[in-house]
Amino acid sequence: MSGESFQLFLTFGFFIVLTFVCGLYCIVVTRNLIRAIVGLELLIKAATLLMIVVGYVTGRTALTQAMVITIIVIEVVVTATAAGIALRVFRHNESLDVRKLNRLKG
Amino acid sequence: MVVAALWAVMGRSLLKATIGLAVTSAIITILMFRLGSPLAAVFELSVCTGLITVVFVSTISLTKPLTNKEVIAQSKERNKRFGYLPIAMIVTSIVLTLIKIKHNIAVPPVTDAITDVRQMMWNVRQLDMFGQIIVIIIGALGVVILFEERRRDEW
C-alpha cells in the first residue's frame, strides 16, 4: 500500500469511526424502537463505506463491490423486518418505547 | 457525513431522523462514486436512500403521533441522554488523532484478473447470490406475515 493510499485510508477511517460511534451511541441510549433501527443503519453504513475504501486502496474494487451489494440486500431485509416488528410492538403496547416491552411472554 | 449522522441521531422528530439517514446515504453514494465503485453506489442510492426511507416513513405514518405534552417531556429527557453524544464524538476524535499508526501494512498483490463486478458476482461469488435470494425470500415472507397478522387483528 502506498503512502498516499494509506493516508486516504486513515482519513476515511477517521470519519467512519465517528459514524460508527454515532450509531452505537444511538442504539445504546435511545428508547425508541425506530431510532434504534436508525442507529443500526448508521453502523451498517459505516461498515459499507469501510469496505469500499479498503477495496479502493487495495485495488480490489470488483470484489468489494460484490460484497457491498450483498450487505445492502441484507440491510434492506433486516430494516424492513425490523420496521414490521416495530409496528407490531406499537399495536400491542400503543408505544414505541422499549421500557414498555414488559408484557412479553417468556 | 458525520454531521448528517448526528442530525439523524439527535433530531427531535423521527421524520427528521429518517431524512438525516437519507442524506447520510446520499453522501456515502457520492463517496462510493469517487472511490471507483459505481455499481455499489447505484445500489446504495436506489435502495438505501430510496427504499429504506420509504419503509421508515410508512412505518412512522402508521404509528400514532405524540401529543404536545408527551413531545415536550420526551425532548427534555432525550436532550439529557443525547447531550453526551457530541462529547463522545470529540473524545473519539482526540483519541483517533493521538493514535499513531505506522505505515507497515503489507497488501498482497492482486492475482485475480477479474475487474468486472458482474463477472465477480455471477462467476466467483455465486454462493453470495444464492444467499441473497434466500434472504430476500425470507424477508419478504416475514414482512408479509407481519402485515397479514395486523390485518387479521383488525377483523
GROMACS .gro file of C-alpha atoms in nm:
model
  261
    1MET     CA    1   0.000   0.000   0.000
    2SER     CA    2   0.148   0.334  -0.100
    3GLY     CA    3   0.182   0.622   0.142
    4GLU     CA    4  -0.089   0.820  -0.037
    5SER     CA    5  -0.335   0.527  -0.019
    6PHE     CA    6  -0.255   0.477   0.346
    7GLN     CA    7  -0.322   0.844   0.419
    8LEU     CA    8  -0.654   0.819   0.232
    9PHE     CA    9  -0.744   0.510   0.434
   10LEU     CA   10  -0.665   0.690   0.761
   11THR     CA   11  -0.868   0.996   0.662
   12PHE     CA   12  -1.172   0.792   0.567
   13GLY     CA   13  -1.120   0.567   0.869
   14PHE     CA   14  -1.143   0.869   1.099
   15PHE     CA   15  -1.489   0.965   0.970
   16ILE     CA   16  -1.603   0.602   0.952
   17VAL     CA   17  -1.518   0.551   1.320
   18LEU     CA   18  -1.709   0.870   1.411
   19THR     CA   19  -2.015   0.749   1.220
   20PHE     CA   20  -1.985   0.411   1.389
   21VAL     CA   21  -1.966   0.574   1.735
   22CYS     CA   22  -2.273   0.784   1.646
   23GLY     CA   23  -2.477   0.475   1.553
   24LEU     CA   24  -2.356   0.273   1.850
   25TYR     CA   25  -2.442   0.553   2.093
   26CYS     CA   26  -2.786   0.582   1.935
   27ILE     CA   27  -2.857   0.210   1.982
   28VAL     CA   28  -2.732   0.209   2.342
   29VAL     CA   29  -2.904   0.528   2.459
   30THR     CA   30  -3.231   0.554   2.269
   31ARG     CA   31  -3.562   0.421   2.398
   32ASN     CA   32  -3.745   0.448   2.068
   33LEU     CA   33  -3.750   0.139   1.850
   34ILE     CA   34  -3.744   0.325   1.518
   35ARG     CA   35  -3.448   0.535   1.630
   36ALA     CA   36  -3.269   0.215   1.731
   37ILE     CA   37  -3.314   0.091   1.373
   38VAL     CA   38  -3.172   0.424   1.252
   39GLY     CA   39  -2.867   0.360   1.472
   40LEU     CA   40  -2.830   0.012   1.327
   41GLU     CA   41  -2.845   0.161   0.977
   42LEU     CA   42  -2.564   0.401   1.063
   43LEU     CA   43  -2.349   0.110   1.183
   44ILE     CA   44  -2.409  -0.076   0.858
   45LYS     CA   45  -2.333   0.234   0.652
   46ALA     CA   46  -2.002   0.283   0.832
   47ALA     CA   47  -1.910  -0.082   0.762
   48THR     CA   48  -2.015  -0.046   0.397
   49LEU     CA   49  -1.802   0.263   0.344
   50LEU     CA   50  -1.505   0.096   0.514
   51MET     CA   51  -1.538  -0.196   0.273
   52ILE     CA   52  -1.539   0.038  -0.029
   53VAL     CA   53  -1.236   0.231   0.098
   54VAL     CA   54  -1.044  -0.092   0.158
   55GLY     CA   55  -1.132  -0.207  -0.194
   56TYR     CA   56  -1.007   0.121  -0.337
   57VAL     CA   57  -0.673   0.125  -0.156
   58THR     CA   58  -0.602  -0.243  -0.224
   59GLY     CA   59  -0.716  -0.236  -0.587
   60ARG     CA   60  -0.994  -0.493  -0.544
   61THR     CA   61  -1.297  -0.281  -0.620
   62ALA     CA   62  -1.481  -0.559  -0.805
   63LEU     CA   63  -1.467  -0.794  -0.507
   64THR     CA   64  -1.565  -0.528  -0.255
   65GLN     CA   65  -1.850  -0.403  -0.472
   66ALA     CA   66  -1.990  -0.757  -0.491
   67MET     CA   67  -1.969  -0.785  -0.113
   68VAL     CA   68  -2.120  -0.441  -0.057
   69ILE     CA   69  -2.416  -0.531  -0.277
   70THR     CA   70  -2.470  -0.839  -0.060
   71ILE     CA   71  -2.451  -0.621   0.252
   72ILE     CA   72  -2.706  -0.376   0.107
   73VAL     CA   73  -2.951  -0.656   0.024
   74ILE     CA   74  -2.925  -0.797   0.377
   75GLU     CA   75  -2.954  -0.445   0.521
   76VAL     CA   76  -3.281  -0.383   0.340
   77VAL     CA   77  -3.434  -0.712   0.452
   78VAL     CA   78  -3.326  -0.653   0.813
   79THR     CA   79  -3.466  -0.299   0.809
   80ALA     CA   80  -3.799  -0.400   0.656
   81THR     CA   81  -3.843  -0.685   0.905
   82ALA     CA   82  -3.739  -0.465   1.199
   83ALA     CA   83  -3.984  -0.196   1.089
   84GLY     CA   84  -4.261  -0.459   1.072
   85ILE     CA   85  -4.172  -0.581   1.422
   86ALA     CA   86  -4.172  -0.221   1.550
   87LEU     CA   87  -4.522  -0.178   1.405
   88ARG     CA   88  -4.642  -0.495   1.577
   89VAL     CA   89  -4.493  -0.373   1.905
   90PHE     CA   90  -4.671  -0.043   1.859
   91ARG     CA   91  -5.003  -0.218   1.805
   92HIS     CA   92  -4.956  -0.425   2.120
   93ASN     CA   93  -4.832  -0.151   2.353
   94GLU     CA   94  -4.957   0.170   2.187
   95SER     CA   95  -4.600   0.294   2.218
   96LEU     CA   96  -4.257   0.251   2.062
   97ASP     CA   97  -4.087   0.290   2.399
   98VAL     CA   98  -3.868  -0.010   2.475
   99ARG     CA   99  -3.932   0.029   2.851
  100LYS     CA  100  -4.293  -0.070   2.789
  101LEU     CA  101  -4.191  -0.402   2.639
  102ASN     CA  102  -4.255  -0.583   2.965
  103ARG     CA  103  -4.556  -0.781   2.858
  104LEU     CA  104  -4.362  -1.029   2.650
  105LYS     CA  105  -4.409  -1.397   2.718
  106GLY     CA  106  -4.110  -1.600   2.823
  107MET     CA  107  -2.149   1.260   0.654
  108VAL     CA  108  -2.084   1.273   1.027
  109VAL     CA  109  -2.297   1.588   1.061
  110ALA     CA  110  -2.587   1.418   0.879
  111ALA     CA  111  -2.546   1.112   1.102
  112LEU     CA  112  -2.551   1.336   1.410
  113TRP     CA  113  -2.865   1.503   1.279
  114ALA     CA  114  -3.025   1.163   1.226
  115VAL     CA  115  -2.947   1.057   1.580
  116MET     CA  116  -3.016   1.381   1.765
  117GLY     CA  117  -3.305   1.520   1.558
  118ARG     CA  118  -3.622   1.574   1.758
  119SER     CA  119  -3.872   1.410   1.524
  120LEU     CA  120  -3.841   1.065   1.374
  121LEU     CA  121  -3.915   1.203   1.029
  122LYS     CA  122  -3.616   1.435   1.051
  123ALA     CA  123  -3.406   1.141   1.169
  124THR     CA  124  -3.512   0.949   0.860
  125ILE     CA  125  -3.423   1.243   0.636
  126GLY     CA  126  -3.085   1.265   0.810
  127LEU     CA  127  -3.027   0.898   0.738
  128ALA     CA  128  -3.117   0.950   0.372
  129VAL     CA  129  -2.873   1.242   0.349
  130THR     CA  130  -2.601   1.023   0.505
  131SER     CA  131  -2.674   0.758   0.242
  132ALA     CA  132  -2.659   1.015  -0.037
  133ILE     CA  133  -2.321   1.141   0.083
  134ILE     CA  134  -2.191   0.783   0.106
  135THR     CA  135  -2.314   0.732  -0.251
  136ILE     CA  136  -2.106   1.028  -0.370
  137LEU     CA  137  -1.802   0.890  -0.187
  138MET     CA  138  -1.855   0.548  -0.345
  139PHE     CA  139  -1.864   0.705  -0.693
  140ARG     CA  140  -1.546   0.895  -0.617
  141LEU     CA  141  -1.378   0.576  -0.490
  142GLY     CA  142  -1.442   0.388  -0.813
  143SER     CA  143  -1.739   0.173  -0.710
  144PRO     CA  144  -2.025   0.292  -0.933
  145LEU     CA  145  -2.242  -0.022  -0.913
  146ALA     CA  146  -2.238  -0.029  -0.534
  147ALA     CA  147  -2.310   0.345  -0.537
  148VAL     CA  148  -2.617   0.295  -0.757
  149PHE     CA  149  -2.740   0.023  -0.521
  150GLU     CA  150  -2.679   0.247  -0.221
  151LEU     CA  151  -2.863   0.539  -0.380
  152SER     CA  152  -3.166   0.344  -0.502
  153VAL     CA  153  -3.205   0.104  -0.212
  154CYS     CA  154  -3.069   0.277   0.097
  155THR     CA  155  -3.161   0.634   0.011
  156GLY     CA  156  -3.490   0.546  -0.158
  157LEU     CA  157  -3.641   0.221  -0.038
  158ILE     CA  158  -3.532   0.233   0.326
  159THR     CA  159  -3.652   0.594   0.359
  160VAL     CA  160  -3.990   0.488   0.221
  161VAL     CA  161  -4.003   0.196   0.466
  162PHE     CA  162  -3.922   0.428   0.757
  163VAL     CA  163  -4.169   0.697   0.653
  164SER     CA  164  -4.451   0.443   0.606
  165THR     CA  165  -4.373   0.290   0.947
  166ILE     CA  166  -4.377   0.633   1.111
  167SER     CA  167  -4.702   0.723   0.936
  168LEU     CA  168  -4.866   0.403   1.066
  169THR     CA  169  -4.783   0.489   1.426
  170LYS     CA  170  -4.977   0.739   1.634
  171PRO     CA  171  -4.817   1.083   1.674
  172LEU     CA  172  -4.741   1.202   2.028
  173THR     CA  173  -4.932   1.480   2.200
  174ASN     CA  174  -4.763   1.814   2.267
  175LYS     CA  175  -4.709   1.733   2.635
  176GLU     CA  176  -4.551   1.399   2.553
  177VAL     CA  177  -4.326   1.563   2.292
  178ILE     CA  178  -4.202   1.824   2.543
  179ALA     CA  179  -4.144   1.563   2.816
  180GLN     CA  180  -3.965   1.330   2.578
  181SER     CA  181  -3.749   1.600   2.426
  182LYS     CA  182  -3.624   1.708   2.773
  183GLU     CA  183  -3.541   1.350   2.858
  184ARG     CA  184  -3.375   1.294   2.519
  185ASN     CA  185  -3.164   1.608   2.547
  186LYS     CA  186  -3.025   1.475   2.875
  187ARG     CA  187  -2.935   1.139   2.726
  188PHE     CA  188  -2.810   1.255   2.386
  189GLY     CA  189  -2.624   1.557   2.524
  190TYR     CA  190  -2.322   1.336   2.581
  191LEU     CA  191  -2.301   1.229   2.215
  192PRO     CA  192  -2.108   1.537   2.088
  193ILE     CA  193  -1.871   1.494   2.385
  194ALA     CA  194  -1.824   1.126   2.297
  195MET     CA  195  -1.754   1.223   1.936
  196ILE     CA  196  -1.498   1.486   2.038
  197VAL     CA  197  -1.325   1.240   2.274
  198THR     CA  198  -1.318   0.977   1.998
  199SER     CA  199  -1.171   1.233   1.755
  200ILE     CA  200  -0.897   1.325   2.002
  201VAL     CA  201  -0.815   0.959   2.070
  202LEU     CA  202  -0.802   0.884   1.698
  203THR     CA  203  -0.578   1.183   1.636
  204LEU     CA  204  -0.340   1.076   1.912
  205ILE     CA  205  -0.309   0.717   1.790
  206LYS     CA  206  -0.005   0.682   1.571
  207ILE     CA  207  -0.043   0.406   1.316
  208LYS     CA  208   0.274   0.304   1.142
  209HIS     CA  209   0.263   0.253   0.769
  210ASN     CA  210   0.368  -0.109   0.756
  211ILE     CA  211   0.054  -0.278   0.626
  212ALA     CA  212   0.155  -0.529   0.362
  213VAL     CA  213  -0.113  -0.584   0.099
  214PRO     CA  214  -0.077  -0.897  -0.113
  215PRO     CA  215  -0.062  -0.827  -0.485
  216VAL     CA  216  -0.377  -0.860  -0.690
  217THR     CA  217  -0.354  -1.201  -0.853
  218ASP     CA  218  -0.704  -1.245  -0.994
  219ALA     CA  219  -0.761  -1.062  -1.316
  220ILE     CA  220  -1.135  -1.012  -1.257
  221THR     CA  221  -1.214  -0.643  -1.262
  222ASP     CA  222  -1.574  -0.666  -1.377
  223VAL     CA  223  -1.827  -0.666  -1.094
  224ARG     CA  224  -2.083  -0.872  -1.282
  225GLN     CA  225  -1.831  -1.142  -1.358
  226MET     CA  226  -1.721  -1.137  -0.994
  227MET     CA  227  -2.079  -1.168  -0.869
  228TRP     CA  228  -2.205  -1.435  -1.105
  229ASN     CA  229  -1.889  -1.644  -1.152
  230VAL     CA  230  -1.680  -1.610  -0.836
  231ARG     CA  231  -1.928  -1.533  -0.558
  232GLN     CA  232  -2.220  -1.748  -0.665
  233LEU     CA  233  -2.287  -1.859  -0.310
  234ASP     CA  234  -2.343  -1.496  -0.212
  235MET     CA  235  -2.606  -1.463  -0.482
  236PHE     CA  236  -2.777  -1.780  -0.360
  237GLY     CA  237  -2.772  -1.643  -0.004
  238GLN     CA  238  -2.913  -1.310  -0.121
  239ILE     CA  239  -3.203  -1.482  -0.294
  240ILE     CA  240  -3.282  -1.685   0.020
  241VAL     CA  241  -3.258  -1.374   0.242
  242ILE     CA  242  -3.487  -1.177   0.012
  243ILE     CA  243  -3.748  -1.457   0.009
  244ILE     CA  244  -3.733  -1.497   0.388
  245GLY     CA  245  -3.753  -1.119   0.438
  246ALA     CA  246  -4.048  -1.085   0.203
  247LEU     CA  247  -4.229  -1.372   0.378
  248GLY     CA  248  -4.156  -1.218   0.719
  249VAL     CA  249  -4.292  -0.879   0.619
  250VAL     CA  250  -4.600  -1.039   0.458
  251ILE     CA  251  -4.669  -1.241   0.775
  252LEU     CA  252  -4.629  -0.935   0.996
  253PHE     CA  253  -4.871  -0.729   0.789
  254GLU     CA  254  -5.109  -1.025   0.746
  255GLU     CA  255  -5.136  -1.065   1.124
  256ARG     CA  256  -5.208  -0.697   1.151
  257ARG     CA  257  -5.496  -0.729   0.906
  258ARG     CA  258  -5.631  -1.031   1.095
  259ASP     CA  259  -5.623  -0.830   1.418
  260GLU     CA  260  -5.830  -0.561   1.257
  261TRP     CA  261  -6.105  -0.814   1.178
   0.00000   0.00000   0.00000
